[in-house]
Amino acid sequence: RCSLSPVPCSLTITSPHDGDRYGIPPGVDPRYATIALRATGVTAGRLRWFVDGHPFAGGRWRLVTGTHEIRATAGGAEARVHITVE
């Protein structure tokens, strides 16, 4: 969903989904416990990702225990989701 706007916008985060819950599998090296960051509807500008307010470069984010906000911006549009990693 787009923040600060009562109408739909062109930018949508398709992975992860708002409210998703993840767990780091036991015995798996944490370097390999990742999720894809994907968005659709980018029509102008460069897609930029932010995790917990910090810029993030790359298409996969390594899972870290806690509650996190993932935000995407492009061409003046913005979308955000919240996830939990247990």
PDB file of N, CA, C and O in Angstrom:
ATOM      1  N   ARG A   1       0.836  -1.184   0.000  1.00  0.00           N
ATOM      2  CA  ARG A   1       0.000   0.000   0.000  1.00  0.00           C
ATOM      3  C   ARG A   1       0.871   1.234   0.000  1.00  0.00           C
ATOM      4  O   ARG A   1       1.998   1.195   0.475  1.00  0.00           O
ATOM      5  N   CYS A   2       0.383   2.324  -0.503  1.00  0.00           N
ATOM      6  CA  CYS A   2       1.152   3.564  -0.551  1.00  0.00           C
ATOM      7  C   CYS A   2       0.892   4.359   0.709  1.00  0.00           C
ATOM      8  O   CYS A   2      -0.225   4.448   1.182  1.00  0.00           O
ATOM      9  N   SER A   3       1.939   4.929   1.253  1.00  0.00           N
ATOM     10  CA  SER A   3       1.776   5.701   2.472  1.00  0.00           C
ATOM     11  C   SER A   3       1.362   7.127   2.149  1.00  0.00           C
ATOM     12  O   SER A   3       1.592   7.635   1.053  1.00  0.00           O
ATOM     13  N   LEU A   4       0.727   7.759   3.102  1.00  0.00           N
ATOM     14  CA  LEU A   4       0.345   9.170   3.025  1.00  0.00           C
ATOM     15  C   LEU A   4      -0.565   9.484   1.846  1.00  0.00           C
ATOM     16  O   LEU A   4      -0.591  10.601   1.371  1.00  0.00           O
ATOM     17  N   SER A   5      -1.298   8.511   1.354  1.00  0.00           N
ATOM     18  CA  SER A   5      -2.169   8.760   0.215  1.00  0.00           C
ATOM     19  C   SER A   5      -3.427   7.912   0.338  1.00  0.00           C
ATOM     20  O   SER A   5      -3.333   6.702   0.463  1.00  0.00           O
ATOM     21  N   PRO A   6      -4.613   8.543   0.292  1.00  0.00           N
ATOM     22  CA  PRO A   6      -5.848   7.772   0.380  1.00  0.00           C
ATOM     23  C   PRO A   6      -6.210   7.073  -0.926  1.00  0.00           C
ATOM     24  O   PRO A   6      -7.100   6.248  -0.968  1.00  0.00           O
ATOM     25  N   VAL A   7      -5.509   7.393  -2.006  1.00  0.00           N
ATOM     26  CA  VAL A   7      -5.798   6.779  -3.298  1.00  0.00           C
ATOM     27  C   VAL A   7      -4.663   5.828  -3.669  1.00  0.00           C
ATOM     28  O   VAL A   7      -3.529   6.018  -3.258  1.00  0.00           O
ATOM     29  N   PRO A   8      -4.956   4.788  -4.440  1.00  0.00           N
ATOM     30  CA  PRO A   8      -3.902   3.862  -4.841  1.00  0.00           C
ATOM     31  C   PRO A   8      -2.822   4.565  -5.656  1.00  0.00           C
ATOM     32  O   PRO A   8      -3.104   5.518  -6.375  1.00  0.00           O
ATOM     33  N   CYS A   9      -1.613   4.109  -5.533  1.00  0.00           N
ATOM     34  CA  CYS A   9      -0.528   4.677  -6.330  1.00  0.00           C
ATOM     35  C   CYS A   9       0.039   3.593  -7.222  1.00  0.00           C
ATOM     36  O   CYS A   9      -0.355   2.443  -7.154  1.00  0.00           O
ATOM     37  N   SER A  10       0.990   3.964  -8.041  1.00  0.00           N
ATOM     38  CA  SER A  10       1.517   3.029  -9.024  1.00  0.00           C
ATOM     39  C   SER A  10       2.580   2.099  -8.461  1.00  0.00           C
ATOM     40  O   SER A  10       2.943   1.138  -9.107  1.00  0.00           O
ATOM     41  N   LEU A  11       3.085   2.355  -7.275  1.00  0.00           N
ATOM     42  CA  LEU A  11       4.158   1.550  -6.711  1.00  0.00           C
ATOM     43  C   LEU A  11       3.586   0.606  -5.653  1.00  0.00           C
ATOM     44  O   LEU A  11       2.914   1.044  -4.720  1.00  0.00           O
ATOM     45  N   THR A  12       3.852  -0.690  -5.821  1.00  0.00           N
ATOM     46  CA  THR A  12       3.369  -1.697  -4.880  1.00  0.00           C
ATOM     47  C   THR A  12       4.496  -2.668  -4.555  1.00  0.00           C
ATOM     48  O   THR A  12       5.151  -3.180  -5.459  1.00  0.00           O
ATOM     49  N   ILE A  13       4.719  -2.920  -3.273  1.00  0.00           N
ATOM     50  CA  ILE A  13       5.684  -3.934  -2.861  1.00  0.00           C
ATOM     51  C   ILE A  13       4.998  -5.289  -2.976  1.00  0.00           C
ATOM     52  O   ILE A  13       3.950  -5.511  -2.371  1.00  0.00           O
ATOM     53  N   THR A  14       5.577  -6.166  -3.770  1.00  0.00           N
ATOM     54  CA  THR A  14       5.000  -7.499  -3.965  1.00  0.00           C
ATOM     55  C   THR A  14       5.704  -8.563  -3.134  1.00  0.00           C
ATOM     56  O   THR A  14       5.181  -9.663  -2.971  1.00  0.00           O
ATOM     57  N   SER A  15       6.889  -8.273  -2.628  1.00  0.00           N
ATOM     58  CA  SER A  15       7.601  -9.181  -1.745  1.00  0.00           C
ATOM     59  C   SER A  15       8.547  -8.365  -0.886  1.00  0.00           C
ATOM     60  O   SER A  15       9.359  -7.616  -1.437  1.00  0.00           O
ATOM     61  N   PRO A  16       8.382  -8.469   0.425  1.00  0.00           N
ATOM     62  CA  PRO A  16       7.425  -9.257   1.179  1.00  0.00           C
ATOM     63  C   PRO A  16       6.070  -8.557   1.245  1.00  0.00           C
ATOM     64  O   PRO A  16       5.941  -7.402   0.827  1.00  0.00           O
ATOM     65  N   HIS A  17       5.071  -9.248   1.778  1.00  0.00           N
ATOM     66  CA  HIS A  17       3.740  -8.667   1.968  1.00  0.00           C
ATOM     67  C   HIS A  17       3.628  -8.070   3.367  1.00  0.00           C
ATOM     68  O   HIS A  17       4.281  -8.541   4.302  1.00  0.00           O
ATOM     69  N   ASP A  18       2.785  -7.061   3.491  1.00  0.00           N
ATOM     70  CA  ASP A  18       2.557  -6.436   4.784  1.00  0.00           C
ATOM     71  C   ASP A  18       2.037  -7.487   5.769  1.00  0.00           C
ATOM     72  O   ASP A  18       1.115  -8.236   5.461  1.00  0.00           O
ATOM     73  N   GLY A  19       2.671  -7.559   6.937  1.00  0.00           N
ATOM     74  CA  GLY A  19       2.252  -8.499   7.965  1.00  0.00           C
ATOM     75  C   GLY A  19       2.913  -9.859   7.899  1.00  0.00           C
ATOM     76  O   GLY A  19       2.666 -10.705   8.766  1.00  0.00           O
ATOM     77  N   ASP A  20       3.751 -10.105   6.897  1.00  0.00           N
ATOM     78  CA  ASP A  20       4.433 -11.402   6.800  1.00  0.00           C
ATOM     79  C   ASP A  20       5.263 -11.666   8.054  1.00  0.00           C
ATOM     80  O   ASP A  20       5.831 -10.752   8.651  1.00  0.00           O
ATOM     81  N   ARG A  21       5.343 -12.956   8.407  1.00  0.00           N
ATOM     82  CA  ARG A  21       6.159 -13.407   9.532  1.00  0.00           C
ATOM     83  C   ARG A  21       7.147 -14.445   9.007  1.00  0.00           C
ATOM     84  O   ARG A  21       6.763 -15.320   8.239  1.00  0.00           O
ATOM     85  N   TYR A  22       8.397 -14.314   9.436  1.00  0.00           N
ATOM     86  CA  TYR A  22       9.451 -15.215   8.993  1.00  0.00           C
ATOM     87  C   TYR A  22      10.180 -15.788  10.192  1.00  0.00           C
ATOM     88  O   TYR A  22      10.189 -15.187  11.268  1.00  0.00           O
ATOM     89  N   GLY A  23      10.800 -16.917   9.988  1.00  0.00           N
ATOM     90  CA  GLY A  23      11.671 -17.508  10.988  1.00  0.00           C
ATOM     91  C   GLY A  23      12.966 -17.916  10.323  1.00  0.00           C
ATOM     92  O   GLY A  23      12.978 -18.308   9.155  1.00  0.00           O
ATOM     93  N   ILE A  24      14.052 -17.818  11.066  1.00  0.00           N
ATOM     94  CA  ILE A  24      15.342 -18.265  10.545  1.00  0.00           C
ATOM     95  C   ILE A  24      15.419 -19.766  10.816  1.00  0.00           C
ATOM     96  O   ILE A  24      15.346 -20.191  11.967  1.00  0.00           O
ATOM     97  N   PRO A  25      15.517 -20.584   9.770  1.00  0.00           N
ATOM     98  CA  PRO A  25      15.518 -22.038   9.966  1.00  0.00           C
ATOM     99  C   PRO A  25      16.697 -22.499  10.826  1.00  0.00           C
ATOM    100  O   PRO A  25      17.827 -22.055  10.619  1.00  0.00           O
ATOM    101  N   PRO A  26      16.432 -23.389  11.797  1.00  0.00           N
ATOM    102  CA  PRO A  26      17.524 -23.902  12.633  1.00  0.00           C
ATOM    103  C   PRO A  26      18.564 -24.617  11.776  1.00  0.00           C
ATOM    104  O   PRO A  26      18.225 -25.336  10.839  1.00  0.00           O
ATOM    105  N   GLY A  27      19.821 -24.396  12.108  1.00  0.00           N
ATOM    106  CA  GLY A  27      20.904 -25.069  11.409  1.00  0.00           C
ATOM    107  C   GLY A  27      21.303 -24.437  10.095  1.00  0.00           C
ATOM    108  O   GLY A  27      22.251 -24.877   9.448  1.00  0.00           O
ATOM    109  N   VAL A  28      20.594 -23.399   9.669  1.00  0.00           N
ATOM    110  CA  VAL A  28      20.930 -22.719   8.413  1.00  0.00           C
ATOM    111  C   VAL A  28      21.821 -21.523   8.727  1.00  0.00           C
ATOM    112  O   VAL A  28      21.527 -20.748   9.636  1.00  0.00           O
ATOM    113  N   ASP A  29      22.910 -21.413   8.002  1.00  0.00           N
ATOM    114  CA  ASP A  29      23.797 -20.268   8.159  1.00  0.00           C
ATOM    115  C   ASP A  29      22.971 -19.002   7.911  1.00  0.00           C
ATOM    116  O   ASP A  29      22.330 -18.882   6.860  1.00  0.00           O
ATOM    117  N   PRO A  30      22.948 -18.057   8.866  1.00  0.00           N
ATOM    118  CA  PRO A  30      22.130 -16.842   8.713  1.00  0.00           C
ATOM    119  C   PRO A  30      22.397 -16.062   7.424  1.00  0.00           C
ATOM    120  O   PRO A  30      21.526 -15.348   6.945  1.00  0.00           O
ATOM    121  N   ARG A  31      23.585 -16.237   6.833  1.00  0.00           N
ATOM    122  CA  ARG A  31      23.880 -15.553   5.565  1.00  0.00           C
ATOM    123  C   ARG A  31      22.928 -15.974   4.461  1.00  0.00           C
ATOM    124  O   ARG A  31      22.725 -15.256   3.497  1.00  0.00           O
ATOM    125  N   TYR A  32      22.367 -17.171   4.598  1.00  0.00           N
ATOM    126  CA  TYR A  32      21.509 -17.712   3.540  1.00  0.00           C
ATOM    127  C   TYR A  32      20.022 -17.585   3.848  1.00  0.00           C
ATOM    128  O   TYR A  32      19.191 -18.003   3.056  1.00  0.00           O
ATOM    129  N   ALA A  33      19.673 -17.014   4.997  1.00  0.00           N
ATOM    130  CA  ALA A  33      18.273 -16.790   5.353  1.00  0.00           C
ATOM    131  C   ALA A  33      17.893 -15.388   4.868  1.00  0.00           C
ATOM    132  O   ALA A  33      18.088 -14.398   5.564  1.00  0.00           O
ATOM    133  N   THR A  34      17.390 -15.309   3.638  1.00  0.00           N
ATOM    134  CA  THR A  34      17.091 -14.022   3.018  1.00  0.00           C
ATOM    135  C   THR A  34      15.691 -14.037   2.411  1.00  0.00           C
ATOM    136  O   THR A  34      15.108 -15.097   2.199  1.00  0.00           O
ATOM    137  N   ILE A  35      15.187 -12.843   2.133  1.00  0.00           N
ATOM    138  CA  ILE A  35      13.934 -12.704   1.394  1.00  0.00           C
ATOM    139  C   ILE A  35      14.163 -11.753   0.228  1.00  0.00           C
ATOM    140  O   ILE A  35      15.004 -10.853   0.295  1.00  0.00           O
ATOM    141  N   ALA A  36      13.406 -11.976  -0.838  1.00  0.00           N
ATOM    142  CA  ALA A  36      13.496 -11.107  -2.016  1.00  0.00           C
ATOM    143  C   ALA A  36      12.740  -9.814  -1.752  1.00  0.00           C
ATOM    144  O   ALA A  36      11.682  -9.817  -1.124  1.00  0.00           O
ATOM    145  N   LEU A  37      13.285  -8.711  -2.242  1.00  0.00           N
ATOM    146  CA  LEU A  37      12.598  -7.424  -2.223  1.00  0.00           C
ATOM    147  C   LEU A  37      12.168  -7.138  -3.655  1.00  0.00           C
ATOM    148  O   LEU A  37      13.018  -7.015  -4.549  1.00  0.00           O
ATOM    149  N   ARG A  38      10.839  -7.066  -3.853  1.00  0.00           N
ATOM    150  CA  ARG A  38      10.310  -6.858  -5.203  1.00  0.00           C
ATOM    151  C   ARG A  38       9.177  -5.849  -5.174  1.00  0.00           C
ATOM    152  O   ARG A  38       8.402  -5.802  -4.213  1.00  0.00           O
ATOM    153  N   ALA A  39       9.074  -5.091  -6.247  1.00  0.00           N
ATOM    154  CA  ALA A  39       7.994  -4.106  -6.373  1.00  0.00           C
ATOM    155  C   ALA A  39       7.543  -4.040  -7.816  1.00  0.00           C
ATOM    156  O   ALA A  39       8.301  -4.370  -8.727  1.00  0.00           O
ATOM    157  N   THR A  40       6.287  -3.629  -8.004  1.00  0.00           N
ATOM    158  CA  THR A  40       5.748  -3.436  -9.350  1.00  0.00           C
ATOM    159  C   THR A  40       5.211  -2.017  -9.468  1.00  0.00           C
ATOM    160  O   THR A  40       4.973  -1.348  -8.468  1.00  0.00           O
ATOM    161  N   GLY A  41       5.008  -1.623 -10.700  1.00  0.00           N
ATOM    162  CA  GLY A  41       4.398  -0.327 -10.958  1.00  0.00           C
ATOM    163  C   GLY A  41       5.365   0.829 -11.025  1.00  0.00           C
ATOM    164  O   GLY A  41       4.957   1.976 -11.046  1.00  0.00           O
ATOM    165  N   VAL A  42       6.643   0.548 -11.072  1.00  0.00           N
ATOM    166  CA  VAL A  42       7.628   1.627 -11.162  1.00  0.00           C
ATOM    167  C   VAL A  42       7.610   2.143 -12.594  1.00  0.00           C
ATOM    168  O   VAL A  42       7.968   1.436 -13.518  1.00  0.00           O
ATOM    169  N   THR A  43       7.154   3.378 -12.753  1.00  0.00           N
ATOM    170  CA  THR A  43       7.064   3.944 -14.094  1.00  0.00           C
ATOM    171  C   THR A  43       8.050   5.080 -14.314  1.00  0.00           C
ATOM    172  O   THR A  43       8.345   5.416 -15.441  1.00  0.00           O
ATOM    173  N   ALA A  44       8.520   5.666 -13.236  1.00  0.00           N
ATOM    174  CA  ALA A  44       9.459   6.779 -13.384  1.00  0.00           C
ATOM    175  C   ALA A  44      10.443   6.749 -12.224  1.00  0.00           C
ATOM    176  O   ALA A  44      10.076   6.416 -11.107  1.00  0.00           O
ATOM    177  N   GLY A  45      11.654   7.097 -12.501  1.00  0.00           N
ATOM    178  CA  GLY A  45      12.655   7.162 -11.448  1.00  0.00           C
ATOM    179  C   GLY A  45      13.234   5.806 -11.106  1.00  0.00           C
ATOM    180  O   GLY A  45      12.772   4.770 -11.560  1.00  0.00           O
ATOM    181  N   ARG A  46      14.244   5.851 -10.309  1.00  0.00           N
ATOM    182  CA  ARG A  46      14.943   4.646  -9.889  1.00  0.00           C
ATOM    183  C   ARG A  46      14.315   4.099  -8.617  1.00  0.00           C
ATOM    184  O   ARG A  46      14.034   4.834  -7.684  1.00  0.00           O
ATOM    185  N   LEU A  47      14.120   2.800  -8.571  1.00  0.00           N
ATOM    186  CA  LEU A  47      13.579   2.157  -7.381  1.00  0.00           C
ATOM    187  C   LEU A  47      14.639   2.150  -6.292  1.00  0.00           C
ATOM    188  O   LEU A  47      15.774   1.743  -6.522  1.00  0.00           O
ATOM    189  N   ARG A  48      14.262   2.633  -5.115  1.00  0.00           N
ATOM    190  CA  ARG A  48      15.179   2.649  -3.973  1.00  0.00           C
ATOM    191  C   ARG A  48      14.502   1.937  -2.807  1.00  0.00           C
ATOM    192  O   ARG A  48      13.301   2.118  -2.582  1.00  0.00           O
ATOM    193  N   TRP A  49      15.276   1.131  -2.082  1.00  0.00           N
ATOM    194  CA  TRP A  49      14.777   0.384  -0.936  1.00  0.00           C
ATOM    195  C   TRP A  49      15.341   0.959   0.353  1.00  0.00           C
ATOM    196  O   TRP A  49      16.480   1.411   0.395  1.00  0.00           O
ATOM    197  N   PHE A  50      14.522   0.875   1.416  1.00  0.00           N
ATOM    198  CA  PHE A  50      14.941   1.271   2.754  1.00  0.00           C
ATOM    199  C   PHE A  50      14.437   0.205   3.719  1.00  0.00           C
ATOM    200  O   PHE A  50      13.290  -0.230   3.616  1.00  0.00           O
ATOM    201  N   VAL A  51      15.297  -0.215   4.632  1.00  0.00           N
ATOM    202  CA  VAL A  51      14.906  -1.155   5.672  1.00  0.00           C
ATOM    203  C   VAL A  51      15.130  -0.457   7.004  1.00  0.00           C
ATOM    204  O   VAL A  51      16.245  -0.019   7.301  1.00  0.00           O
ATOM    205  N   ASP A  52      14.050  -0.312   7.763  1.00  0.00           N
ATOM    206  CA  ASP A  52      14.102   0.383   9.052  1.00  0.00           C
ATOM    207  C   ASP A  52      14.699   1.782   8.919  1.00  0.00           C
ATOM    208  O   ASP A  52      15.464   2.241   9.765  1.00  0.00           O
ATOM    209  N   GLY A  53      14.371   2.450   7.815  1.00  0.00           N
ATOM    210  CA  GLY A  53      14.817   3.821   7.594  1.00  0.00           C
ATOM    211  C   GLY A  53      16.200   3.967   6.993  1.00  0.00           C
ATOM    212  O   GLY A  53      16.631   5.079   6.695  1.00  0.00           O
ATOM    213  N   HIS A  54      16.896   2.867   6.792  1.00  0.00           N
ATOM    214  CA  HIS A  54      18.251   2.917   6.235  1.00  0.00           C
ATOM    215  C   HIS A  54      18.240   2.455   4.778  1.00  0.00           C
ATOM    216  O   HIS A  54      17.605   1.456   4.455  1.00  0.00           O
ATOM    217  N   PRO A  55      18.954   3.163   3.902  1.00  0.00           N
ATOM    218  CA  PRO A  55      19.022   2.738   2.497  1.00  0.00           C
ATOM    219  C   PRO A  55      19.549   1.307   2.399  1.00  0.00           C
ATOM    220  O   PRO A  55      20.440   0.906   3.156  1.00  0.00           O
ATOM    221  N   PHE A  56      18.974   0.551   1.470  1.00  0.00           N
ATOM    222  CA  PHE A  56      19.407  -0.828   1.253  1.00  0.00           C
ATOM    223  C   PHE A  56      19.591  -1.044  -0.234  1.00  0.00           C
ATOM    224  O   PHE A  56      18.679  -0.820  -1.027  1.00  0.00           O
ATOM    225  N   ALA A  57      20.782  -1.485  -0.612  1.00  0.00           N
ATOM    226  CA  ALA A  57      21.078  -1.779  -2.019  1.00  0.00           C
ATOM    227  C   ALA A  57      21.109  -3.289  -2.188  1.00  0.00           C
ATOM    228  O   ALA A  57      21.790  -3.988  -1.445  1.00  0.00           O
ATOM    229  N   GLY A  58      20.362  -3.773  -3.127  1.00  0.00           N
ATOM    230  CA  GLY A  58      20.351  -5.209  -3.384  1.00  0.00           C
ATOM    231  C   GLY A  58      18.932  -5.726  -3.497  1.00  0.00           C
ATOM    232  O   GLY A  58      17.977  -5.059  -3.109  1.00  0.00           O
ATOM    233  N   GLY A  59      18.817  -6.922  -4.007  1.00  0.00           N
ATOM    234  CA  GLY A  59      17.505  -7.504  -4.231  1.00  0.00           C
ATOM    235  C   GLY A  59      17.076  -8.500  -3.178  1.00  0.00           C
ATOM    236  O   GLY A  59      15.947  -8.973  -3.189  1.00  0.00           O
ATOM    237  N   ARG A  60      17.994  -8.845  -2.245  1.00  0.00           N
ATOM    238  CA  ARG A  60      17.657  -9.789  -1.172  1.00  0.00           C
ATOM    239  C   ARG A  60      18.140  -9.209   0.149  1.00  0.00           C
ATOM    240  O   ARG A  60      19.278  -8.729   0.243  1.00  0.00           O
ATOM    241  N   TRP A  61      17.272  -9.293   1.143  1.00  0.00           N
ATOM    242  CA  TRP A  61      17.598  -8.784   2.470  1.00  0.00           C
ATOM    243  C   TRP A  61      17.779  -9.957   3.426  1.00  0.00           C
ATOM    244  O   TRP A  61      16.959 -10.879   3.459  1.00  0.00           O
ATOM    245  N   ARG A  62      18.859  -9.933   4.184  1.00  0.00           N
ATOM    246  CA  ARG A  62      19.137 -10.997   5.153  1.00  0.00           C
ATOM    247  C   ARG A  62      18.251 -10.816   6.380  1.00  0.00           C
ATOM    248  O   ARG A  62      18.185  -9.722   6.957  1.00  0.00           O
ATOM    249  N   LEU A  63      17.567 -11.878   6.778  1.00  0.00           N
ATOM    250  CA  LEU A  63      16.645 -11.822   7.906  1.00  0.00           C
ATOM    251  C   LEU A  63      17.370 -11.492   9.202  1.00  0.00           C
ATOM    252  O   LEU A  63      18.439 -12.031   9.490  1.00  0.00           O
ATOM    253  N   VAL A  64      16.774 -10.593   9.974  1.00  0.00           N
ATOM    254  CA  VAL A  64      17.275 -10.186  11.274  1.00  0.00           C
ATOM    255  C   VAL A  64      16.083 -10.231  12.223  1.00  0.00           C
ATOM    256  O   VAL A  64      15.017  -9.686  11.917  1.00  0.00           O
ATOM    257  N   THR A  65      16.250 -10.877  13.378  1.00  0.00           N
ATOM    258  CA  THR A  65      15.164 -11.000  14.343  1.00  0.00           C
ATOM    259  C   THR A  65      14.622  -9.625  14.730  1.00  0.00           C
ATOM    260  O   THR A  65      15.381  -8.692  14.962  1.00  0.00           O
ATOM    261  N   GLY A  66      13.285  -9.513  14.769  1.00  0.00           N
ATOM    262  CA  GLY A  66      12.628  -8.270  15.179  1.00  0.00           C
ATOM    263  C   GLY A  66      11.519  -7.888  14.221  1.00  0.00           C
ATOM    264  O   GLY A  66      11.169  -8.630  13.305  1.00  0.00           O
ATOM    265  N   THR A  67      10.962  -6.698  14.446  1.00  0.00           N
ATOM    266  CA  THR A  67       9.925  -6.135  13.585  1.00  0.00           C
ATOM    267  C   THR A  67      10.587  -5.091  12.694  1.00  0.00           C
ATOM    268  O   THR A  67      11.383  -4.279  13.180  1.00  0.00           O
ATOM    269  N   HIS A  68      10.261  -5.117  11.405  1.00  0.00           N
ATOM    270  CA  HIS A  68      10.955  -4.248  10.448  1.00  0.00           C
ATOM    271  C   HIS A  68       9.981  -3.565   9.499  1.00  0.00           C
ATOM    272  O   HIS A  68       8.941  -4.127   9.137  1.00  0.00           O
ATOM    273  N   GLU A  69      10.359  -2.350   9.094  1.00  0.00           N
ATOM    274  CA  GLU A  69       9.625  -1.631   8.061  1.00  0.00           C
ATOM    275  C   GLU A  69      10.473  -1.651   6.793  1.00  0.00           C
ATOM    276  O   GLU A  69      11.651  -1.295   6.815  1.00  0.00           O
ATOM    277  N   ILE A  70       9.845  -2.088   5.704  1.00  0.00           N
ATOM    278  CA  ILE A  70      10.516  -2.087   4.405  1.00  0.00           C
ATOM    279  C   ILE A  70       9.776  -1.097   3.526  1.00  0.00           C
ATOM    280  O   ILE A  70       8.552  -1.167   3.394  1.00  0.00           O
ATOM    281  N   ARG A  71      10.530  -0.168   2.948  1.00  0.00           N
ATOM    282  CA  ARG A  71       9.935   0.905   2.158  1.00  0.00           C
ATOM    283  C   ARG A  71      10.599   0.957   0.796  1.00  0.00           C
ATOM    284  O   ARG A  71      11.814   0.771   0.676  1.00  0.00           O
ATOM    285  N   ALA A  72       9.790   1.208  -0.225  1.00  0.00           N
ATOM    286  CA  ALA A  72      10.298   1.388  -1.584  1.00  0.00           C
ATOM    287  C   ALA A  72       9.863   2.763  -2.073  1.00  0.00           C
ATOM    288  O   ALA A  72       8.740   3.198  -1.791  1.00  0.00           O
ATOM    289  N   THR A  73      10.741   3.438  -2.809  1.00  0.00           N
ATOM    290  CA  THR A  73      10.403   4.726  -3.403  1.00  0.00           C
ATOM    291  C   THR A  73      10.856   4.739  -4.858  1.00  0.00           C
ATOM    292  O   THR A  73      11.848   4.110  -5.209  1.00  0.00           O
ATOM    293  N   ALA A  74      10.105   5.458  -5.679  1.00  0.00           N
ATOM    294  CA  ALA A  74      10.479   5.635  -7.091  1.00  0.00           C
ATOM    295  C   ALA A  74       9.608   6.724  -7.686  1.00  0.00           C
ATOM    296  O   ALA A  74       8.387   6.698  -7.535  1.00  0.00           O
ATOM    297  N   GLY A  75      10.227   7.662  -8.349  1.00  0.00           N
ATOM    298  CA  GLY A  75       9.495   8.688  -9.077  1.00  0.00           C
ATOM    299  C   GLY A  75       8.461   9.425  -8.251  1.00  0.00           C
ATOM    300  O   GLY A  75       7.396   9.757  -8.732  1.00  0.00           O
ATOM    301  N   GLY A  76       8.729   9.657  -6.972  1.00  0.00           N
ATOM    302  CA  GLY A  76       7.805  10.368  -6.116  1.00  0.00           C
ATOM    303  C   GLY A  76       6.778   9.474  -5.436  1.00  0.00           C
ATOM    304  O   GLY A  76       6.075   9.909  -4.539  1.00  0.00           O
ATOM    305  N   ALA A  77       6.662   8.219  -5.848  1.00  0.00           N
ATOM    306  CA  ALA A  77       5.739   7.274  -5.211  1.00  0.00           C
ATOM    307  C   ALA A  77       6.471   6.542  -4.090  1.00  0.00           C
ATOM    308  O   ALA A  77       7.688   6.389  -4.127  1.00  0.00           O
ATOM    309  N   GLU A  78       5.707   6.097  -3.112  1.00  0.00           N
ATOM    310  CA  GLU A  78       6.283   5.383  -1.981  1.00  0.00           C
ATOM    311  C   GLU A  78       5.323   4.298  -1.524  1.00  0.00           C
ATOM    312  O   GLU A  78       4.104   4.475  -1.549  1.00  0.00           O
ATOM    313  N   ALA A  79       5.884   3.155  -1.132  1.00  0.00           N
ATOM    314  CA  ALA A  79       5.084   2.066  -0.571  1.00  0.00           C
ATOM    315  C   ALA A  79       5.867   1.482   0.591  1.00  0.00           C
ATOM    316  O   ALA A  79       7.101   1.532   0.603  1.00  0.00           O
ATOM    317  N   ARG A  80       5.144   0.947   1.579  1.00  0.00           N
ATOM    318  CA  ARG A  80       5.832   0.357   2.732  1.00  0.00           C
ATOM    319  C   ARG A  80       5.052  -0.824   3.280  1.00  0.00           C
ATOM    320  O   ARG A  80       3.831  -0.876   3.144  1.00  0.00           O
ATOM    321  N   VAL A  81       5.790  -1.764   3.852  1.00  0.00           N
ATOM    322  CA  VAL A  81       5.215  -2.921   4.513  1.00  0.00           C
ATOM    323  C   VAL A  81       5.944  -3.129   5.829  1.00  0.00           C
ATOM    324  O   VAL A  81       7.057  -2.628   6.022  1.00  0.00           O
ATOM    325  N   HIS A  82       5.308  -3.871   6.724  1.00  0.00           N
ATOM    326  CA  HIS A  82       5.918  -4.226   8.003  1.00  0.00           C
ATOM    327  C   HIS A  82       5.945  -5.741   8.111  1.00  0.00           C
ATOM    328  O   HIS A  82       4.960  -6.398   7.783  1.00  0.00           O
ATOM    329  N   ILE A  83       7.089  -6.263   8.559  1.00  0.00           N
ATOM    330  CA  ILE A  83       7.253  -7.711   8.707  1.00  0.00           C
ATOM    331  C   ILE A  83       7.838  -8.012  10.076  1.00  0.00           C
ATOM    332  O   ILE A  83       8.400  -7.123  10.733  1.00  0.00           O
ATOM    333  N   THR A  84       7.712  -9.276  10.479  1.00  0.00           N
ATOM    334  CA  THR A  84       8.306  -9.743  11.737  1.00  0.00           C
ATOM    335  C   THR A  84       9.161 -10.964  11.448  1.00  0.00           C
ATOM    336  O   THR A  84       8.744 -11.857  10.715  1.00  0.00           O
ATOM    337  N   VAL A  85      10.361 -10.977  12.038  1.00  0.00           N
ATOM    338  CA  VAL A  85      11.253 -12.124  11.936  1.00  0.00           C
ATOM    339  C   VAL A  85      11.425 -12.670  13.349  1.00  0.00           C
ATOM    340  O   VAL A  85      11.825 -11.945  14.255  1.00  0.00           O
ATOM    341  N   GLU A  86      11.094 -13.942  13.509  1.00  0.00           N
ATOM    342  CA  GLU A  86      11.186 -14.573  14.839  1.00  0.00           C
ATOM    343  C   GLU A  86      12.407 -15.449  14.947  1.00  0.00           C
ATOM    344  O   GLU A  86      12.944 -15.900  13.987  1.00  0.00           O
TER     345      GLU A  86
END
